[in-house]
Tab-separated table of C-alpha atoms and ligand atoms in Angstrom:
chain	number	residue	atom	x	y	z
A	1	UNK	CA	-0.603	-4.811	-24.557
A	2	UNK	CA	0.984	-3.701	-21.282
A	3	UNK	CA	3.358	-6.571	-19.676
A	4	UNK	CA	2.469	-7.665	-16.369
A	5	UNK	CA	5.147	-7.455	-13.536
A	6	UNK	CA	5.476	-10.133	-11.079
A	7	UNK	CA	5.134	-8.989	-8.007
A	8	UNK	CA	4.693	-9.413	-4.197
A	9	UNK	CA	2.447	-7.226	-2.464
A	10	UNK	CA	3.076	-6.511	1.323
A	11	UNK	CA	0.082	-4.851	2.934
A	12	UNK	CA	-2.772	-4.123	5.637
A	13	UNK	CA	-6.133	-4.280	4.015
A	14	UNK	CA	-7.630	-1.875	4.894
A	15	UNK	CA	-10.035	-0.127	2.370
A	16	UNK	CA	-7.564	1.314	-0.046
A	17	UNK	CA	-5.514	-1.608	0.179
A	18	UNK	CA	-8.635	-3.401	-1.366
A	19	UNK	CA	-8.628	-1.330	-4.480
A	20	UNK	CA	-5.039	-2.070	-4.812
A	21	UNK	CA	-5.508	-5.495	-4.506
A	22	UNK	CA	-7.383	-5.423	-7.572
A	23	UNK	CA	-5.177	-3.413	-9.318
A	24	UNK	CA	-2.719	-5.829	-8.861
A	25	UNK	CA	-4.595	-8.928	-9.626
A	26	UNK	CA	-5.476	-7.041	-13.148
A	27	UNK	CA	-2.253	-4.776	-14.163
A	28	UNK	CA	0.554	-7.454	-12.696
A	29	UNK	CA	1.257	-11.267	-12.202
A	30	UNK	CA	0.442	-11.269	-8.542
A	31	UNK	CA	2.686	-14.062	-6.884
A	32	UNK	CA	1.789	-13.462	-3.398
A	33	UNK	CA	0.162	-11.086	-0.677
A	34	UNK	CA	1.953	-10.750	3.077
A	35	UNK	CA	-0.097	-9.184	5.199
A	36	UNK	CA	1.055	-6.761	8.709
A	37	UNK	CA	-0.788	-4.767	11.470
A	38	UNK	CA	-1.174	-1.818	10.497
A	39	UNK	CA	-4.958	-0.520	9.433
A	40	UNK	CA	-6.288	-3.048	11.546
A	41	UNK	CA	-5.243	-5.519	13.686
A	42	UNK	CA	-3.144	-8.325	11.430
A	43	UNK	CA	-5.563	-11.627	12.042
A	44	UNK	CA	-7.927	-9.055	10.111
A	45	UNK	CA	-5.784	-8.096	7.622
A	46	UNK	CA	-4.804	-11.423	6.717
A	47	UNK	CA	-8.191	-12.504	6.861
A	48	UNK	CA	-9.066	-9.499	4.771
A	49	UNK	CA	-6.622	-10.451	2.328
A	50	UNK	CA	-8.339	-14.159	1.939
A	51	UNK	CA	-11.793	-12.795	1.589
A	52	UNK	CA	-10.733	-9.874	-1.253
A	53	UNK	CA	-8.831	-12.626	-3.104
A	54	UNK	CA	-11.459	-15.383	-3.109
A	55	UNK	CA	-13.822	-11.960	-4.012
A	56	UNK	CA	-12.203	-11.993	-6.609
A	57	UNK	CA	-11.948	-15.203	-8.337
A	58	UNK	CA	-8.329	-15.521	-7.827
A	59	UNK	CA	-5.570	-17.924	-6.122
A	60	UNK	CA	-2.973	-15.896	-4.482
A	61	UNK	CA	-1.152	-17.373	-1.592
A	62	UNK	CA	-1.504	-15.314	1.554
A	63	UNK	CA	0.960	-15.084	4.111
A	64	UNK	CA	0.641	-13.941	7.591
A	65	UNK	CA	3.362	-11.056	8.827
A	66	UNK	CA	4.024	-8.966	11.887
A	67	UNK	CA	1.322	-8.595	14.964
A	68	UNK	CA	3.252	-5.435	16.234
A	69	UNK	CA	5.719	-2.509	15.045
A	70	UNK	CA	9.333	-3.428	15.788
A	71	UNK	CA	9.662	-1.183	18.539
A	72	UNK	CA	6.784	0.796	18.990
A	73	UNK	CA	2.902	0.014	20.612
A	74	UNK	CA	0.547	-1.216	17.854
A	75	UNK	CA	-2.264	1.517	16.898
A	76	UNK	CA	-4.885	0.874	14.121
A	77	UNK	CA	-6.830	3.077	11.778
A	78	UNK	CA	-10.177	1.628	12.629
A	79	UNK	CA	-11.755	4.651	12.793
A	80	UNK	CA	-11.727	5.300	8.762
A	81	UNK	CA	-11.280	1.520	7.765
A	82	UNK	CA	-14.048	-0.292	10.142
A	83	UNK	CA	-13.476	-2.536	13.232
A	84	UNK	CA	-13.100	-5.427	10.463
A	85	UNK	CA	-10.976	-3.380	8.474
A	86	UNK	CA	-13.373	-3.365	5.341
A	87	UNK	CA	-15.892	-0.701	6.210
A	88	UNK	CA	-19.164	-2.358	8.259
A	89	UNK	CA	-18.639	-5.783	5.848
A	90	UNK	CA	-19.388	-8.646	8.377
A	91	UNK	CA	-16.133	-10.604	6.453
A	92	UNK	CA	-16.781	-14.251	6.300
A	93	UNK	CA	-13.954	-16.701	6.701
A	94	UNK	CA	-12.728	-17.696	3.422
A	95	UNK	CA	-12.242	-20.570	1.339
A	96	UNK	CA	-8.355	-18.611	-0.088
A	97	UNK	CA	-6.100	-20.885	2.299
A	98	UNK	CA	-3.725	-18.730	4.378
A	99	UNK	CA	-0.441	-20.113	3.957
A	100	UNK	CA	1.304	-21.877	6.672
A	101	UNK	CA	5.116	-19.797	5.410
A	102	UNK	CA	5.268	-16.580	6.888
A	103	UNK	CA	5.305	-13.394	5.683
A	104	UNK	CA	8.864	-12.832	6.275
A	105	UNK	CA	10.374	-16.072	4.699
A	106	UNK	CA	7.615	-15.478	1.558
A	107	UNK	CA	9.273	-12.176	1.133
A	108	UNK	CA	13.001	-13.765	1.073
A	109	UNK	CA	12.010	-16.488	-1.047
A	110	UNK	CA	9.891	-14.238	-4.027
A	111	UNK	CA	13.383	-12.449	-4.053
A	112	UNK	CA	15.810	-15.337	-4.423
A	113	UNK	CA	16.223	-15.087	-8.167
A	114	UNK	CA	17.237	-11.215	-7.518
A	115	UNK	CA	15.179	-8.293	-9.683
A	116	UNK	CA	12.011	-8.548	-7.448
A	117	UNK	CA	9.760	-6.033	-7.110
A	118	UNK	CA	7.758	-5.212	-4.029
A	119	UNK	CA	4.467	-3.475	-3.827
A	120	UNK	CA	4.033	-2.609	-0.077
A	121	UNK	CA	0.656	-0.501	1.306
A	122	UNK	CA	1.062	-0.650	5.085
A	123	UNK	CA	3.879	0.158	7.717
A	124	UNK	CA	7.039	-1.427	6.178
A	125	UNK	CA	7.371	-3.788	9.552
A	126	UNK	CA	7.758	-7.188	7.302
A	127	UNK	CA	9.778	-5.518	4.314
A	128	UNK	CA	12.519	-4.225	7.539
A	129	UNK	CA	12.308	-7.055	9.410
A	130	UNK	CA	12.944	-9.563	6.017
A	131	UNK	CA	15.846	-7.108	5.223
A	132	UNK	CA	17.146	-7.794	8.724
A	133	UNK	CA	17.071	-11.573	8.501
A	134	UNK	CA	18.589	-11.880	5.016
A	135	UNK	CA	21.241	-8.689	4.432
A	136	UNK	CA	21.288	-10.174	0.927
A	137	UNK	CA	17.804	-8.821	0.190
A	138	UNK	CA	18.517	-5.332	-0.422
A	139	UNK	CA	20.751	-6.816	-3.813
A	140	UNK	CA	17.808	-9.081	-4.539
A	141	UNK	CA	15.024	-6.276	-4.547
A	142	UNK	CA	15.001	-4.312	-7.974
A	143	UNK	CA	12.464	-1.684	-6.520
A	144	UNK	CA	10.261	-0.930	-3.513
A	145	UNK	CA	6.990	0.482	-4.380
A	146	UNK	CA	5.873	1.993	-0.738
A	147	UNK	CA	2.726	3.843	-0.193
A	148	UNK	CA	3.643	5.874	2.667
A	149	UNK	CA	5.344	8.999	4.393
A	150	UNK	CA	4.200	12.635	3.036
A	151	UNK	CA	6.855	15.287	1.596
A	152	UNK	CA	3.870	17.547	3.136
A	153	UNK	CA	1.609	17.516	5.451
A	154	UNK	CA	0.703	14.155	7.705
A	155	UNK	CA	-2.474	12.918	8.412
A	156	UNK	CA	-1.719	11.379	11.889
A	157	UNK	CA	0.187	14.335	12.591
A	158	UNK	CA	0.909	17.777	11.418
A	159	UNK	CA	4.202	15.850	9.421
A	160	UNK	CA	3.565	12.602	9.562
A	161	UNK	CA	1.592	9.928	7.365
A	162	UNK	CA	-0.010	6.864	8.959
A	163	UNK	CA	2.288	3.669	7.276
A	164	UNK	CA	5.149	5.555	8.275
A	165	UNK	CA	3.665	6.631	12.020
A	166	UNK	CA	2.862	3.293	12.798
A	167	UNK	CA	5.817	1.942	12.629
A	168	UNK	CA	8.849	4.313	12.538
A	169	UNK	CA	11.447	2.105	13.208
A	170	UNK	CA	10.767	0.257	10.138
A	171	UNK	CA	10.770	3.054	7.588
A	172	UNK	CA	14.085	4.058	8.871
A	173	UNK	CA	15.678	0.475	8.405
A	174	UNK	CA	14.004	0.162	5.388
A	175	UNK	CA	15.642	3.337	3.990
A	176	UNK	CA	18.893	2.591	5.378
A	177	UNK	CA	19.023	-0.348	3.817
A	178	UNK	CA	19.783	1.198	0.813
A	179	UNK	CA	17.182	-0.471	-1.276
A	180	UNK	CA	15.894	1.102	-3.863
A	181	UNK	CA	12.324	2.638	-2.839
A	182	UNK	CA	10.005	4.689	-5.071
A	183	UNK	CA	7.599	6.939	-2.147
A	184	UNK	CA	3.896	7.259	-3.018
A	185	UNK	CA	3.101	9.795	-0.060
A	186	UNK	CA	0.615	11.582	0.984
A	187	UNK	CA	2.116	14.733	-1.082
A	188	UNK	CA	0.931	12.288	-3.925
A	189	UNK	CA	-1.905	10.479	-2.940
A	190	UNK	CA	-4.138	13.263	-2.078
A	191	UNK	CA	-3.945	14.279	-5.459
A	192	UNK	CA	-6.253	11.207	-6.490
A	193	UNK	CA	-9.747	11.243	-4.940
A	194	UNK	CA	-12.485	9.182	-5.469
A	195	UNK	CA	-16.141	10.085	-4.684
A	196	UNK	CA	-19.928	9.402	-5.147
A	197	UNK	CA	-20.046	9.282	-8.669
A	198	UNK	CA	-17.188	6.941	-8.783
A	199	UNK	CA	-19.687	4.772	-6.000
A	200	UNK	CA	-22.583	5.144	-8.606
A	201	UNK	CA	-20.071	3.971	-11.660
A	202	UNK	CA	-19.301	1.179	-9.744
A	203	UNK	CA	-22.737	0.054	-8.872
A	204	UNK	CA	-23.867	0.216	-12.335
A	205	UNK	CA	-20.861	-2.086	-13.093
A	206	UNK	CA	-22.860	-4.540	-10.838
A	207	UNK	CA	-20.287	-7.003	-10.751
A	208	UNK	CA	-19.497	-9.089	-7.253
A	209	UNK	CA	-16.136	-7.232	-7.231
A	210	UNK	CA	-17.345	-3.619	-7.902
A	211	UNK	CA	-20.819	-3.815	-5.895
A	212	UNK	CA	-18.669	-4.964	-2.644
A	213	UNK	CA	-16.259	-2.079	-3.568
A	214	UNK	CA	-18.728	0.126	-3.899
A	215	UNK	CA	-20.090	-0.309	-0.474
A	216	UNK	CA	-16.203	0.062	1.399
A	217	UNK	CA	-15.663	3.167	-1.096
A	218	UNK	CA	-19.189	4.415	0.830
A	219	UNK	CA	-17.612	3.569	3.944
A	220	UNK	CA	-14.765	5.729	3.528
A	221	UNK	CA	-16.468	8.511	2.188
A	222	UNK	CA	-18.503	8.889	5.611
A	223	UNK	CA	-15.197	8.066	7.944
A	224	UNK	CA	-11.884	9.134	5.891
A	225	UNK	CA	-11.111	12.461	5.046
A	226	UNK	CA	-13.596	15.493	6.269
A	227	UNK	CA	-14.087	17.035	2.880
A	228	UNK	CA	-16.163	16.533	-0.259
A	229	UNK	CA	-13.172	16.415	-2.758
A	230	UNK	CA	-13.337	12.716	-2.353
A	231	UNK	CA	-11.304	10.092	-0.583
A	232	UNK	CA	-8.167	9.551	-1.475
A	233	UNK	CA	-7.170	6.100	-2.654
A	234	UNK	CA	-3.607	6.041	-1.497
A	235	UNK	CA	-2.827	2.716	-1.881
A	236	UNK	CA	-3.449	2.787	-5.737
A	237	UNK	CA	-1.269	4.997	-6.515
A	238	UNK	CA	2.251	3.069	-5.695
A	239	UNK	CA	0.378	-0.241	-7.270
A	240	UNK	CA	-0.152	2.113	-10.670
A	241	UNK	CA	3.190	3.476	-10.534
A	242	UNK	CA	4.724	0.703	-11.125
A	243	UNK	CA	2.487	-0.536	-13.794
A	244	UNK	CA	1.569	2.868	-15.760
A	245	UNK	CA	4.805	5.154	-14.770
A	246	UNK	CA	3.363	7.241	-17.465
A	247	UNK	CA	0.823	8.770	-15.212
A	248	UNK	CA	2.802	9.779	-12.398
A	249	UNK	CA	6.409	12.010	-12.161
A	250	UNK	CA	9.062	11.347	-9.809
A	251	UNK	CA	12.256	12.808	-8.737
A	252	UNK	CA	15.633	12.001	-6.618
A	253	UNK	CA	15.443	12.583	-2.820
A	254	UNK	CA	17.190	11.976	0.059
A	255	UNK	CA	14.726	10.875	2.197
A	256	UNK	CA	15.413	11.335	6.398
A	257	UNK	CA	12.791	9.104	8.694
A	258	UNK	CA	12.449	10.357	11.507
A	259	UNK	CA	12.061	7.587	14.888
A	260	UNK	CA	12.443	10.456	17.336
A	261	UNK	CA	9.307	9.732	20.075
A	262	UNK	CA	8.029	13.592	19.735
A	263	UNK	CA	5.891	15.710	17.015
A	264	UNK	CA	8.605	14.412	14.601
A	265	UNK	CA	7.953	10.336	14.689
A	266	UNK	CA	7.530	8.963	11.240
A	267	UNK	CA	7.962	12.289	9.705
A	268	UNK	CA	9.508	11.217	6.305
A	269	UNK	CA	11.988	14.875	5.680
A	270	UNK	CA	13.310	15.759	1.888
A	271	UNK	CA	16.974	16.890	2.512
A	272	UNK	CA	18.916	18.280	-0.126
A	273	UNK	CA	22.357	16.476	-0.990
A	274	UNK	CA	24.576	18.845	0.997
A	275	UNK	CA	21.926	18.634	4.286
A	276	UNK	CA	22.308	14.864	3.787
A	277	UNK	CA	26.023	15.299	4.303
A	278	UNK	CA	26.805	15.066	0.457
A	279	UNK	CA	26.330	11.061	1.317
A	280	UNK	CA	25.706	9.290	-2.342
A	281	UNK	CA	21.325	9.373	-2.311
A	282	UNK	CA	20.420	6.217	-1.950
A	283	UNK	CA	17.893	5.065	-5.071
A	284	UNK	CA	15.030	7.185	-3.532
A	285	UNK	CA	12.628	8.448	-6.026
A	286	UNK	CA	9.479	10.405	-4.630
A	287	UNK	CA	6.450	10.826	-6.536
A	288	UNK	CA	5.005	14.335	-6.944
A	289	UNK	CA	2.515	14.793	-9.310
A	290	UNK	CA	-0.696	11.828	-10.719
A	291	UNK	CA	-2.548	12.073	-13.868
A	292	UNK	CA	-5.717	11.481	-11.615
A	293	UNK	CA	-8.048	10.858	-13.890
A	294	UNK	CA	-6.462	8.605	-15.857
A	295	UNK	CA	-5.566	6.877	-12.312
A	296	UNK	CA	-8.818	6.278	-11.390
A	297	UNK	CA	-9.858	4.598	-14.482
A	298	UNK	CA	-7.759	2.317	-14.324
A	299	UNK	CA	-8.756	1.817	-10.846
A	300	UNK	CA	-12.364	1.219	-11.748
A	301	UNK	CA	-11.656	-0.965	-14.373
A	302	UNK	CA	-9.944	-3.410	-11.837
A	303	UNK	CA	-12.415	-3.303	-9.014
A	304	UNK	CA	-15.247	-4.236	-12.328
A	305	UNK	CA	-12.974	-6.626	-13.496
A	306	UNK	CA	-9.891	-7.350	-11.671
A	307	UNK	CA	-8.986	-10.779	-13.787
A	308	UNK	CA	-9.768	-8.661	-17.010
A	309	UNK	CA	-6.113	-8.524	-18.168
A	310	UNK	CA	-3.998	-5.407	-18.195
A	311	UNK	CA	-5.433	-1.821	-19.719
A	312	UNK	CA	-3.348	-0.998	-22.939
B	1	LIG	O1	-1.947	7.068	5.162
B	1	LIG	C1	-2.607	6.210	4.267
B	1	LIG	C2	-2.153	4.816	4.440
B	1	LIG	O2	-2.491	4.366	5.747
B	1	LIG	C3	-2.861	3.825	3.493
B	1	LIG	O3	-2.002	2.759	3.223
B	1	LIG	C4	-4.031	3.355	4.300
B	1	LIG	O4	-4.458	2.039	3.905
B	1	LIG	C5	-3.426	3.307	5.673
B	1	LIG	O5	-2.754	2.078	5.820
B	2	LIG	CA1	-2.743	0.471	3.501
């Protein structure tokens, strides 16, 4: 039986973020959620973060994080998430309390005993901004899991993925930090789709979790990505990598964020040691290749039963 990590997960539900969610609540020890702008605005994502939790069944303690980027205007990604951030789901308010400690100081406190891992799925505003305010976090963090940046192509620009668009700034604190990160980008996440069958697997599931997930996967099947290889769930991907490293590869990088306010903001460059000045990488790992299907069954099994224990 796989162990479960304890975790925090820092994100910006958002659509994928919900089938990460569940992935966390089933494959790891979830010990809190902090939520930032980022898909949509962050009184949704927090309130997103409530609903999905009380979805399903669980008591996670949510924690309200950054309303803007640290230097740039706030955008969203309502177009391929919904206005509310879960597809056209009229969200009610929900019973999950959301905590009155914010998302920064939760961060700083789930890593005072040192060897915490971090799951984060949105722009990395809270994780830079906690690193900021305690310069004893980056010792205290075992291992970054970040969905975001692209060793490829973007999908806000021609270079440049959405997390790491939104809020620049942060991804290059973040990485200059010096804290150990392992990069789910889009390089990665594209290679794990899910489509209609995957919508008709979950229906026949019929469980709360997996008919509600059923209707956002819809969703972003009509508003993400224009083609019929399915849409990817990015988000999953740096949740599962932590939990079943078996599925995925990585390898060493020296990673280069780019702030720059032109066709090069939140680009997220691979530089070889000697571009990178021969400087010491940093414990940057990129992911580059997904057993997909094995992914994605792991991700169906959480959004059926996301308190069902970890897969073997
Ligand atoms: O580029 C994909 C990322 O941006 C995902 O985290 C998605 O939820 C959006 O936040
Ligand atoms: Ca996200």
């Amino acid at each position: 039986m796989k162990s479960r990590p304890r975790i925090l997960m820092d994100c910006d539900p958002g659509i994928d973020d919900a089938f990460a969610i569940m992935c966390a609540l089933r494959y790891c020890d979830l010990a809190a959620i902090t939520t930032v702008n980022g898909n949509v605005s962050v009184d949704n994502t927090t309130r997103n973060a409530r609903h999905l939790v009380h979805l399903a069944g669980a008591e996670v303690p949510v924690h309200r994080g950054a309303a803007t980027p640290m230097e740039v205007l706030a955008i969203t990604a309502d177009e391929v998430h919904g206005i509310s951030g879960l597809g056209d789901l009229h969200v009610p308010e929900s019973p999950s309390p959301e905590s009155d400690v914010p998302a920064i100081d939760a961060i700083i406190d789930f890593c005072r005993e040192g060897g915490a891992t971090i799951v984060a799925t949105g722009p990395l505003t809270n994780i830079a901004q906690a690193l900021a305010k305690d310069a004893t976090l980056v010792d205290r963090i075992d291992r970054l899991f970040w969905m975001g940046g692209s060793t490829t192509v973007g999908n806000v620009t021609e270079k440049a993925e959405f997390n790491a668009w939104a809020d620049p700034h942060a991804v290059a604190a973040t990485f200059d930090s010096g804290v150990a990160i392992t990069m789910f980008g889009l390089n990665l996440t594209y290679q794990v789709r899910m489509n209609s069958e995957h919508v008709a697997m979950l229906r026949q599931a019929a469980t709360t979790t997996s008919a509600e997930l059923a209707d956002l996967l819809d969703y972003y099947s009509e508003h993400g990505v224009a083609d019929d290889e399915g849409q990817p769930v990015h988000d999953t991907c740096a949740l599962l990598g932590l939990t079943h490293p078996e599925l995925f590869t990585v390898a060493e990088s020296n990673i280069v964020a780019h702030v720059t306010d032109d066709d090069r903001r939140g680009m997220t460059e691979v530089q070889n040691h000697a571009e990178a000045g021969g400087q010491p990488s940093a414990d940057v790992l990129v992911a580059n290749t997904a057993d997909a299907p094995a992914v994605i069954d792991l991700v169906i099994n959480a959004a059926v039963d996301p308190l069902g224990g970890p897969s073997q």
